[in-house]
Short mmCIF file of C-alpha atoms in Angstrom, two decimals:
data_model
loop_
_atom_site.label_atom_id
_atom_site.label_comp_id
_atom_site.label_asym_id
_atom_site.label_seq_id
_atom_site.Cartn_x
_atom_site.Cartn_y
_atom_site.Cartn_z
CA UNK A 119 13.30 9.00 7.67
CA UNK A 120 12.62 9.59 3.96
CA UNK A 121 8.90 10.16 4.17
CA UNK A 122 7.39 12.80 3.49
CA UNK A 123 10.07 13.33 0.83
CA UNK A 124 9.39 11.87 -2.59
CA UNK A 125 11.94 10.45 -4.97
CA UNK A 126 12.16 12.51 -8.12
CA UNK A 127 11.42 10.56 -11.30
CA UNK A 128 14.34 10.38 -13.71
CA UNK A 129 13.55 10.94 -17.38
CA UNK A 130 14.85 8.17 -19.60
CA UNK A 131 17.21 8.81 -22.46
CA UNK A 132 16.59 6.65 -25.50
CA UNK A 133 19.20 4.01 -26.32
CA UNK A 134 20.09 2.77 -29.79
CA UNK A 135 17.68 -0.13 -30.55
CA UNK A 136 20.17 -2.29 -32.51
CA UNK A 137 23.27 -4.18 -31.35
CA UNK A 138 26.40 -5.16 -33.25
CA UNK A 139 26.97 -4.22 -36.86
CA UNK A 140 24.03 -2.36 -38.40
CA UNK A 141 23.70 -1.86 -42.14
CA UNK A 142 21.36 0.76 -43.57
CA UNK A 143 20.10 -0.97 -46.69
CA UNK A 144 17.76 1.80 -47.78
CA UNK A 145 17.76 5.38 -46.68
CA UNK A 146 15.34 8.23 -46.99
CA UNK A 147 14.75 10.51 -49.96
CA UNK A 148 17.71 9.74 -52.20
CA UNK A 149 15.52 9.56 -55.30
CA UNK A 150 15.93 5.77 -55.56
CA UNK A 151 14.23 4.92 -52.29
CA UNK A 152 10.79 3.46 -51.72
CA UNK A 153 10.73 5.69 -48.66
CA UNK A 154 8.98 8.46 -50.47
CA UNK A 155 7.15 10.86 -50.33
CA UNK A 156 8.69 13.33 -47.93
CA UNK A 157 6.48 12.34 -44.98
CA UNK A 158 8.06 8.88 -44.81
CA UNK A 159 11.28 9.42 -42.92
CA UNK A 160 12.39 5.82 -42.56
CA UNK A 161 15.37 3.54 -42.93
CA UNK A 162 15.64 -0.17 -43.65
CA UNK A 163 18.30 -1.92 -41.61
CA UNK A 164 19.93 -5.32 -41.34
CA UNK A 165 21.80 -6.46 -38.27
CA UNK A 166 22.97 -9.58 -36.49
CA UNK A 167 20.62 -9.52 -33.54
CA UNK A 168 17.12 -8.52 -32.37
CA UNK A 169 15.64 -5.04 -31.93
CA UNK A 170 15.76 -3.78 -28.34
CA UNK A 171 13.36 -1.37 -26.66
CA UNK A 172 15.00 2.08 -26.77
CA UNK A 173 12.90 3.20 -23.78
CA UNK A 174 10.04 1.89 -21.64
CA UNK A 175 7.23 1.63 -24.16
CA UNK A 176 3.68 0.47 -24.80
CA UNK A 177 2.07 -0.98 -27.92
CA UNK A 178 -0.34 1.48 -29.55
CA UNK A 179 -0.93 -0.18 -32.93
CA UNK A 180 -0.41 -3.58 -34.57
CA UNK A 181 -1.25 -4.79 -38.08
CA UNK A 182 -1.22 -8.55 -38.72
CA UNK A 183 -1.92 -8.24 -42.46
CA UNK A 184 0.53 -8.92 -45.28
CA UNK A 185 -0.17 -5.49 -46.75
CA UNK A 186 0.65 -3.97 -43.36
CA UNK A 187 3.89 -6.01 -43.22
CA UNK A 188 3.37 -6.91 -39.55
CA UNK A 189 3.66 -3.24 -38.64
CA UNK A 190 3.89 -2.40 -34.94
CA UNK A 191 3.90 1.06 -33.36
CA UNK A 192 5.11 1.70 -29.83
CA UNK A 193 4.97 4.90 -27.79
CA UNK A 194 7.18 5.76 -24.85
CA UNK A 195 5.30 5.28 -21.58
CA UNK A 196 6.67 8.60 -20.32
CA UNK A 197 8.41 11.52 -21.95
CA UNK A 198 11.96 10.78 -23.13
CA UNK A 199 14.90 13.19 -22.94
CA UNK A 200 15.90 14.11 -26.50
CA UNK A 201 19.34 15.11 -27.77
CA UNK A 202 18.20 18.76 -27.88
CA UNK A 203 17.46 18.66 -24.14
CA UNK A 204 13.68 18.68 -24.55
CA UNK A 205 11.44 15.98 -23.10
CA UNK A 206 8.79 14.53 -25.43
CA UNK A 207 6.85 11.34 -26.04
CA UNK A 208 8.48 9.26 -28.77
CA UNK A 209 6.97 6.79 -31.26
CA UNK A 210 8.73 3.99 -33.10
CA UNK A 211 7.34 1.94 -35.97
CA UNK A 212 8.78 -1.35 -37.19
CA UNK A 213 7.73 -3.67 -40.00
CA UNK A 214 8.57 -6.99 -41.74
CA UNK A 215 9.07 -9.39 -38.78
CA UNK A 216 7.88 -12.81 -40.02
CA UNK A 217 6.02 -13.59 -36.79
CA UNK A 218 4.52 -11.06 -34.40
CA UNK A 219 2.36 -13.46 -32.43
CA UNK A 220 4.66 -12.99 -29.42
CA UNK A 221 4.49 -9.17 -29.34
CA UNK A 222 3.58 -7.97 -25.85
CA UNK A 223 1.74 -4.80 -24.86
CA UNK A 224 4.66 -3.29 -22.93
CA UNK A 225 8.46 -3.53 -22.89
CA UNK A 226 11.14 -2.19 -20.57
CA UNK A 227 14.15 -0.34 -21.98
CA UNK A 228 16.69 -2.85 -23.27
CA UNK A 229 14.28 -5.78 -23.73
CA UNK A 230 14.50 -7.65 -27.06
CA UNK A 231 11.18 -7.62 -28.90
CA UNK A 232 11.39 -7.65 -32.72
CA UNK A 233 13.29 -9.46 -35.49
CA UNK A 234 14.32 -8.88 -39.08
CA UNK A 235 12.04 -10.51 -41.60
CA UNK A 236 10.61 -10.59 -45.11
CA UNK A 237 6.89 -10.39 -44.35
CA UNK A 238 4.95 -8.12 -46.71
CA UNK A 239 6.60 -6.27 -49.59
CA UNK A 240 10.25 -7.02 -48.86
CA UNK A 241 13.02 -8.17 -51.17
CA UNK A 242 15.22 -9.44 -48.33
CA UNK A 243 15.33 -9.79 -44.56
CA UNK A 244 15.39 -6.41 -42.84
CA UNK A 245 13.49 -4.14 -40.45
CA UNK A 246 11.71 -1.03 -41.64
CA UNK A 247 12.30 1.49 -38.84
CA UNK A 248 10.76 4.89 -38.15
CA UNK A 249 10.90 7.21 -35.18
CA UNK A 250 8.73 10.27 -34.49
CA UNK A 251 8.19 12.78 -31.72
CA UNK A 252 4.76 13.00 -30.14
CA UNK A 253 1.84 10.90 -28.93
CA UNK A 254 -0.17 8.38 -30.96
CA UNK A 255 -3.52 9.82 -32.08
CA UNK A 256 -4.69 7.46 -34.82
CA UNK A 257 -6.64 4.24 -35.08
CA UNK A 258 -4.54 2.96 -37.99
CA UNK A 259 -1.13 3.35 -39.60
CA UNK A 260 0.65 2.24 -42.67
CA UNK A 261 4.27 1.33 -42.54
CA UNK A 262 5.10 4.06 -45.04
CA UNK A 263 4.81 6.81 -42.53
CA UNK A 264 4.20 7.75 -38.92
CA UNK A 265 6.45 10.69 -39.52
CA UNK A 266 4.02 13.46 -40.31
CA UNK A 267 5.59 15.36 -37.44
CA UNK A 268 2.96 18.08 -37.37
CA UNK A 269 0.24 15.49 -36.70
CA UNK A 270 1.78 14.42 -33.39
CA UNK A 271 2.42 17.83 -31.80
#
């Protein structure tokens, strides 16, 4: 008899959201990047497949405008185990998918959900990708920075 014992919840570890060969086409802060100023810790990537949910996550922000570049922000549904051993909520931001009409409010770890694109200010097909620690606290975002780390603590 298992009852009255409860199963202990297992904290998820994030998985890499890209499959196959991944090319970083623009990094952060090299002096030639559009990912400036310092609060925008982002990379632009190209790859041969879709973006996959790195953890169970929920949609917290979406921007359908061209200026917003089809920006979406997801937050982990629960705290995620980080490489330093701590457990924190994690945010990811993606931009430039050509069509986000099929974006759902929740995804399970490993589910495909986003594609490379050229929507907004983009010179070629790619995904603008950011990751931050903490919980979403804002009504809006711009795809040049969710990474003001002190704002999410």
